[in-house]
PDB file of C-alpha atoms in Angstrom:
ATOM      1  CA  UNK A   1      78.477-167.980  60.969  1.00 39.00           C
ATOM      2  CA  UNK A   2      76.280-166.697  63.788  1.00 39.00           C
ATOM      3  CA  UNK A   3      78.881-164.089  64.681  1.00 41.00           C
ATOM      4  CA  UNK A   4      78.770-162.694  61.144  1.00 45.00           C
ATOM      5  CA  UNK A   5      75.005-162.341  61.328  1.00 44.00           C
ATOM      6  CA  UNK A   6      75.121-160.556  64.679  1.00 43.00           C
ATOM      7  CA  UNK A   7      77.666-158.041  63.439  1.00 44.00           C
ATOM      8  CA  UNK A   8      74.977-156.606  61.148  1.00 51.00           C
ATOM      9  CA  UNK A   9      72.754-155.708  64.097  1.00 52.00           C
ATOM     10  CA  UNK A  10      73.498-152.408  65.808  1.00 55.00           C
ATOM     11  CA  UNK A  11      75.112-152.533  69.229  1.00 53.00           C
ATOM     12  CA  UNK A  12      72.132-150.792  70.820  1.00 51.00           C
ATOM     13  CA  UNK A  13      69.759-153.351  69.332  1.00 52.00           C
ATOM     14  CA  UNK A  14      72.006-156.187  70.507  1.00 51.00           C
ATOM     15  CA  UNK A  15      71.963-154.803  74.032  1.00 51.00           C
ATOM     16  CA  UNK A  16      68.192-154.590  73.932  1.00 55.00           C
ATOM     17  CA  UNK A  17      68.135-150.831  74.516  1.00 67.00           C
ATOM     18  CA  UNK A  18      66.078-150.123  71.408  1.00 76.00           C
ATOM     19  CA  UNK A  19      63.304-152.209  69.912  1.00 83.00           C
ATOM     20  CA  UNK A  20      62.722-151.917  66.193  1.00 88.00           C
ATOM     21  CA  UNK A  21      59.325-152.725  64.754  1.00 92.00           C
ATOM     22  CA  UNK A  22      57.482-152.066  61.510  1.00 95.00           C
ATOM     23  CA  UNK A  23      54.049-150.533  61.129  1.00 96.00           C
ATOM     24  CA  UNK A  24      52.402-151.695  57.898  1.00 97.00           C
ATOM     25  CA  UNK A  25      49.550-149.720  56.368  1.00 97.00           C
ATOM     26  CA  UNK A  26      47.709-149.190  53.086  1.00 97.00           C
ATOM     27  CA  UNK A  27      45.267-146.886  51.365  1.00 96.00           C
ATOM     28  CA  UNK A  28      44.055-146.035  47.870  1.00 97.00           C
ATOM     29  CA  UNK A  29      43.414-142.696  46.179  1.00 96.00           C
ATOM     30  CA  UNK A  30      41.352-142.327  42.992  1.00 96.00           C
ATOM     31  CA  UNK A  31      42.086-139.884  40.173  1.00 96.00           C
ATOM     32  CA  UNK A  32      39.770-138.794  37.324  1.00 95.00           C
ATOM     33  CA  UNK A  33      42.625-139.164  34.830  1.00 96.00           C
ATOM     34  CA  UNK A  34      44.113-142.004  32.783  1.00 96.00           C
ATOM     35  CA  UNK A  35      46.717-143.992  34.671  1.00 97.00           C
ATOM     36  CA  UNK A  36      49.675-142.825  32.582  1.00 97.00           C
ATOM     37  CA  UNK A  37      48.745-139.157  33.071  1.00 96.00           C
ATOM     38  CA  UNK A  38      48.381-139.658  36.850  1.00 97.00           C
ATOM     39  CA  UNK A  39      51.702-141.513  37.099  1.00 98.00           C
ATOM     40  CA  UNK A  40      53.526-138.930  34.988  1.00 97.00           C
ATOM     41  CA  UNK A  41      52.134-136.064  37.070  1.00 94.00           C
ATOM     42  CA  UNK A  42      52.992-137.777  40.380  1.00 95.00           C
ATOM     43  CA  UNK A  43      56.568-138.547  39.327  1.00 95.00           C
ATOM     44  CA  UNK A  44      57.311-135.055  38.020  1.00 91.00           C
ATOM     45  CA  UNK A  45      59.122-134.004  41.194  1.00 90.00           C
ATOM     46  CA  UNK A  46      59.927-130.360  41.860  1.00 84.00           C
ATOM     47  CA  UNK A  47      60.721-128.011  44.729  1.00 78.00           C
ATOM     48  CA  UNK A  48      57.061-126.999  45.218  1.00 79.00           C
ATOM     49  CA  UNK A  49      55.816-130.514  46.051  1.00 76.00           C
ATOM     50  CA  UNK A  50      55.773-130.007  49.823  1.00 73.00           C
ATOM     51  CA  UNK A  51      53.387-127.053  49.574  1.00 66.00           C
ATOM     52  CA  UNK A  52      51.079-129.125  47.330  1.00 72.00           C
ATOM     53  CA  UNK A  53      50.917-131.706  50.135  1.00 72.00           C
ATOM     54  CA  UNK A  54      50.059-129.013  52.673  1.00 71.00           C
ATOM     55  CA  UNK A  55      53.481-128.663  54.319  1.00 72.00           C
ATOM     56  CA  UNK A  56      55.734-125.704  54.973  1.00 77.00           C
ATOM     57  CA  UNK A  57      59.264-126.565  54.003  1.00 82.00           C
ATOM     58  CA  UNK A  58      61.788-126.847  51.247  1.00 89.00           C
ATOM     59  CA  UNK A  59      62.849-129.644  48.935  1.00 88.00           C
ATOM     60  CA  UNK A  60      66.100-130.209  47.123  1.00 89.00           C
ATOM     61  CA  UNK A  61      66.256-132.858  44.423  1.00 94.00           C
ATOM     62  CA  UNK A  62      69.347-134.779  43.335  1.00 96.00           C
ATOM     63  CA  UNK A  63      68.680-136.670  40.102  1.00 96.00           C
ATOM     64  CA  UNK A  64      70.905-139.722  39.896  1.00 97.00           C
ATOM     65  CA  UNK A  65      69.432-140.903  36.589  1.00 97.00           C
ATOM     66  CA  UNK A  66      66.105-140.650  34.764  1.00 95.00           C
ATOM     67  CA  UNK A  67      64.377-143.032  37.196  1.00 97.00           C
ATOM     68  CA  UNK A  68      66.289-142.488  40.457  1.00 98.00           C
ATOM     69  CA  UNK A  69      66.509-139.447  42.673  1.00 97.00           C
ATOM     70  CA  UNK A  70      67.283-138.407  46.208  1.00 96.00           C
ATOM     71  CA  UNK A  71      64.963-135.975  47.971  1.00 93.00           C
ATOM     72  CA  UNK A  72      66.290-133.729  50.717  1.00 92.00           C
ATOM     73  CA  UNK A  73      63.204-132.439  52.522  1.00 86.00           C
ATOM     74  CA  UNK A  74      63.172-129.905  55.353  1.00 84.00           C
ATOM     75  CA  UNK A  75      59.850-129.394  57.150  1.00 84.00           C
ATOM     76  CA  UNK A  76      58.971-126.403  59.341  1.00 88.00           C
ATOM     77  CA  UNK A  77      56.163-126.894  61.861  1.00 82.00           C
ATOM     78  CA  UNK A  78      55.382-125.381  65.258  1.00 83.00           C
ATOM     79  CA  UNK A  79      58.855-123.861  65.588  1.00 86.00           C
ATOM     80  CA  UNK A  80      60.569-127.166  64.811  1.00 88.00           C
ATOM     81  CA  UNK A  81      62.634-128.242  61.828  1.00 86.00           C
ATOM     82  CA  UNK A  82      62.656-131.853  60.613  1.00 85.00           C
ATOM     83  CA  UNK A  83      64.927-133.135  57.860  1.00 89.00           C
ATOM     84  CA  UNK A  84      64.344-136.270  55.791  1.00 88.00           C
ATOM     85  CA  UNK A  85      66.468-137.823  53.084  1.00 94.00           C
ATOM     86  CA  UNK A  86      64.686-140.233  50.743  1.00 92.00           C
ATOM     87  CA  UNK A  87      65.694-142.414  47.823  1.00 97.00           C
ATOM     88  CA  UNK A  88      62.980-142.530  45.160  1.00 97.00           C
ATOM     89  CA  UNK A  89      63.166-145.237  42.512  1.00 98.00           C
ATOM     90  CA  UNK A  90      60.669-145.062  39.653  1.00 98.00           C
ATOM     91  CA  UNK A  91      59.607-148.039  37.539  1.00 98.00           C
ATOM     92  CA  UNK A  92      57.741-146.425  34.612  1.00 98.00           C
ATOM     93  CA  UNK A  93      57.101-149.749  32.864  1.00 98.00           C
ATOM     94  CA  UNK A  94      55.233-150.921  35.992  1.00 98.00           C
ATOM     95  CA  UNK A  95      53.637-147.530  36.804  1.00 98.00           C
ATOM     96  CA  UNK A  96      55.198-147.891  40.246  1.00 98.00           C
ATOM     97  CA  UNK A  97      57.696-146.138  42.464  1.00 98.00           C
ATOM     98  CA  UNK A  98      59.361-146.762  45.792  1.00 98.00           C
ATOM     99  CA  UNK A  99      60.400-144.264  48.439  1.00 96.00           C
ATOM    100  CA  UNK A 100      62.978-145.361  51.019  1.00 96.00           C
ATOM    101  CA  UNK A 101      63.979-143.146  53.943  1.00 94.00           C
ATOM    102  CA  UNK A 102      67.745-142.883  54.148  1.00 93.00           C
ATOM    103  CA  UNK A 103      67.964-140.398  57.027  1.00 87.00           C
ATOM    104  CA  UNK A 104      65.700-138.627  59.453  1.00 76.00           C
ATOM    105  CA  UNK A 105      62.767-139.900  61.478  1.00 76.00           C
ATOM    106  CA  UNK A 106      61.710-143.450  60.647  1.00 87.00           C
ATOM    107  CA  UNK A 107      64.988-144.175  58.824  1.00 89.00           C
ATOM    108  CA  UNK A 108      64.822-147.372  56.739  1.00 93.00           C
ATOM    109  CA  UNK A 109      61.062-147.086  56.200  1.00 95.00           C
ATOM    110  CA  UNK A 110      59.867-147.960  52.718  1.00 97.00           C
ATOM    111  CA  UNK A 111      56.802-147.005  50.732  1.00 97.00           C
ATOM    112  CA  UNK A 112      55.412-148.435  47.488  1.00 98.00           C
ATOM    113  CA  UNK A 113      53.192-146.437  45.135  1.00 98.00           C
ATOM    114  CA  UNK A 114      51.414-148.512  42.479  1.00 98.00           C
ATOM    115  CA  UNK A 115      49.273-146.706  39.898  1.00 98.00           C
ATOM    116  CA  UNK A 116      46.397-148.766  38.488  1.00 98.00           C
ATOM    117  CA  UNK A 117      44.034-148.093  35.587  1.00 98.00           C
ATOM    118  CA  UNK A 118      40.320-147.844  36.327  1.00 97.00           C
ATOM    119  CA  UNK A 119      38.866-147.874  32.849  1.00 94.00           C
ATOM    120  CA  UNK A 120      40.218-145.598  30.131  1.00 93.00           C
ATOM    121  CA  UNK A 121      39.692-142.294  31.914  1.00 94.00           C
ATOM    122  CA  UNK A 122      40.287-143.064  35.586  1.00 96.00           C
ATOM    123  CA  UNK A 123      43.023-144.421  37.806  1.00 97.00           C
ATOM    124  CA  UNK A 124      44.008-144.947  41.390  1.00 97.00           C
ATOM    125  CA  UNK A 125      47.074-145.073  43.569  1.00 97.00           C
ATOM    126  CA  UNK A 126      47.491-148.140  45.778  1.00 98.00           C
ATOM    127  CA  UNK A 127      49.876-147.107  48.554  1.00 97.00           C
ATOM    128  CA  UNK A 128      51.649-149.582  50.829  1.00 98.00           C
ATOM    129  CA  UNK A 129      53.753-148.326  53.734  1.00 97.00           C
ATOM    130  CA  UNK A 130      56.255-150.124  55.950  1.00 97.00           C
ATOM    131  CA  UNK A 131      57.298-147.590  58.554  1.00 95.00           C
ATOM    132  CA  UNK A 132      60.254-148.735  60.660  1.00 95.00           C
ATOM    133  CA  UNK A 133      60.195-147.318  64.144  1.00 92.00           C
ATOM    134  CA  UNK A 134      62.124-147.797  67.335  1.00 89.00           C
ATOM    135  CA  UNK A 135      61.393-147.316  70.985  1.00 89.00           C
ATOM    136  CA  UNK A 136      62.715-148.333  74.379  1.00 86.00           C
ATOM    137  CA  UNK A 137      59.766-150.715  74.712  1.00 87.00           C
ATOM    138  CA  UNK A 138      58.120-152.654  71.929  1.00 86.00           C
ATOM    139  CA  UNK A 139      54.476-151.545  71.591  1.00 91.00           C
ATOM    140  CA  UNK A 140      51.634-154.012  71.930  1.00 93.00           C
ATOM    141  CA  UNK A 141      49.947-155.422  68.800  1.00 93.00           C
ATOM    142  CA  UNK A 142      46.931-153.220  69.649  1.00 96.00           C
ATOM    143  CA  UNK A 143      49.130-150.089  69.683  1.00 95.00           C
ATOM    144  CA  UNK A 144      50.786-151.083  66.379  1.00 95.00           C
ATOM    145  CA  UNK A 145      47.326-151.566  64.834  1.00 96.00           C
ATOM    146  CA  UNK A 146      46.310-148.096  66.072  1.00 96.00           C
ATOM    147  CA  UNK A 147      49.479-146.606  64.564  1.00 96.00           C
ATOM    148  CA  UNK A 148      48.699-148.354  61.274  1.00 96.00           C
ATOM    149  CA  UNK A 149      45.262-146.717  61.151  1.00 96.00           C
ATOM    150  CA  UNK A 150      46.695-143.340  62.157  1.00 96.00           C
ATOM    151  CA  UNK A 151      49.430-143.401  59.489  1.00 96.00           C
ATOM    152  CA  UNK A 152      46.979-144.482  56.783  1.00 96.00           C
ATOM    153  CA  UNK A 153      44.722-141.525  57.677  1.00 95.00           C
ATOM    154  CA  UNK A 154      47.606-139.035  57.799  1.00 93.00           C
ATOM    155  CA  UNK A 155      49.237-140.133  54.542  1.00 93.00           C
ATOM    156  CA  UNK A 156      45.940-140.405  52.687  1.00 94.00           C
ATOM    157  CA  UNK A 157      45.284-136.719  53.508  1.00 91.00           C
ATOM    158  CA  UNK A 158      48.536-135.850  51.699  1.00 88.00           C
ATOM    159  CA  UNK A 159      47.270-137.689  48.620  1.00 93.00           C
ATOM    160  CA  UNK A 160      43.858-136.003  48.822  1.00 92.00           C
ATOM    161  CA  UNK A 161      45.772-132.714  48.655  1.00 87.00           C
ATOM    162  CA  UNK A 162      47.890-133.996  45.758  1.00 89.00           C
ATOM    163  CA  UNK A 163      44.767-135.246  43.940  1.00 92.00           C
ATOM    164  CA  UNK A 164      43.293-131.726  44.192  1.00 90.00           C
ATOM    165  CA  UNK A 165      46.519-130.252  42.800  1.00 88.00           C
ATOM    166  CA  UNK A 166      46.501-132.862  40.017  1.00 92.00           C
ATOM    167  CA  UNK A 167      42.897-131.944  39.200  1.00 91.00           C
ATOM    168  CA  UNK A 168      43.835-128.262  38.998  1.00 89.00           C
ATOM    169  CA  UNK A 169      46.883-128.937  36.838  1.00 86.00           C
ATOM    170  CA  UNK A 170      45.668-131.711  34.549  1.00 88.00           C
ATOM    171  CA  UNK A 171      42.058-130.487  34.470  1.00 79.00           C
ATOM    172  CA  UNK A 172      43.248-127.212  32.970  1.00 66.00           C
ATOM    173  CA  UNK A 173      44.887-129.159  30.113  1.00 65.00           C
ATOM    174  CA  UNK A 174      41.676-130.947  29.065  1.00 58.00           C
TER     175      UNK A 174
END
């Protein structure tokens, strides 16, 4: 039985060459729109999303069904190209979605986006991240805590940018 379990761990991990660890982090972003409108806007994926977040790059979208898609993102920054493949699963009845990295940096990381009503005219996103990383040496708890704060700051900036785009788009419809 133990042998079966070990076969699911990569050879490099078994040899101790790479240490995997998860950095957990959270943040919230408020929107001046009803929760359903905010959720619908956020889950209306298109090729221009990266620029709304403040990135240079391109996005291809493969729709598997009405609530499941695969994002193929290519980012261009400082002369470098980074590719990420993500599985997005939407749960409209829960006003929630998940984003799981299938390829690229931080493969296997998972992110949960829960939209919550704040009265009749407002809402917020509660984001929870579990970023899986690897390194030759496992970082100290202090370093992991610093990474958690850093990632929360970085990802919350993306949602500040998206909130501004949402305001522009949905505000014009009022």
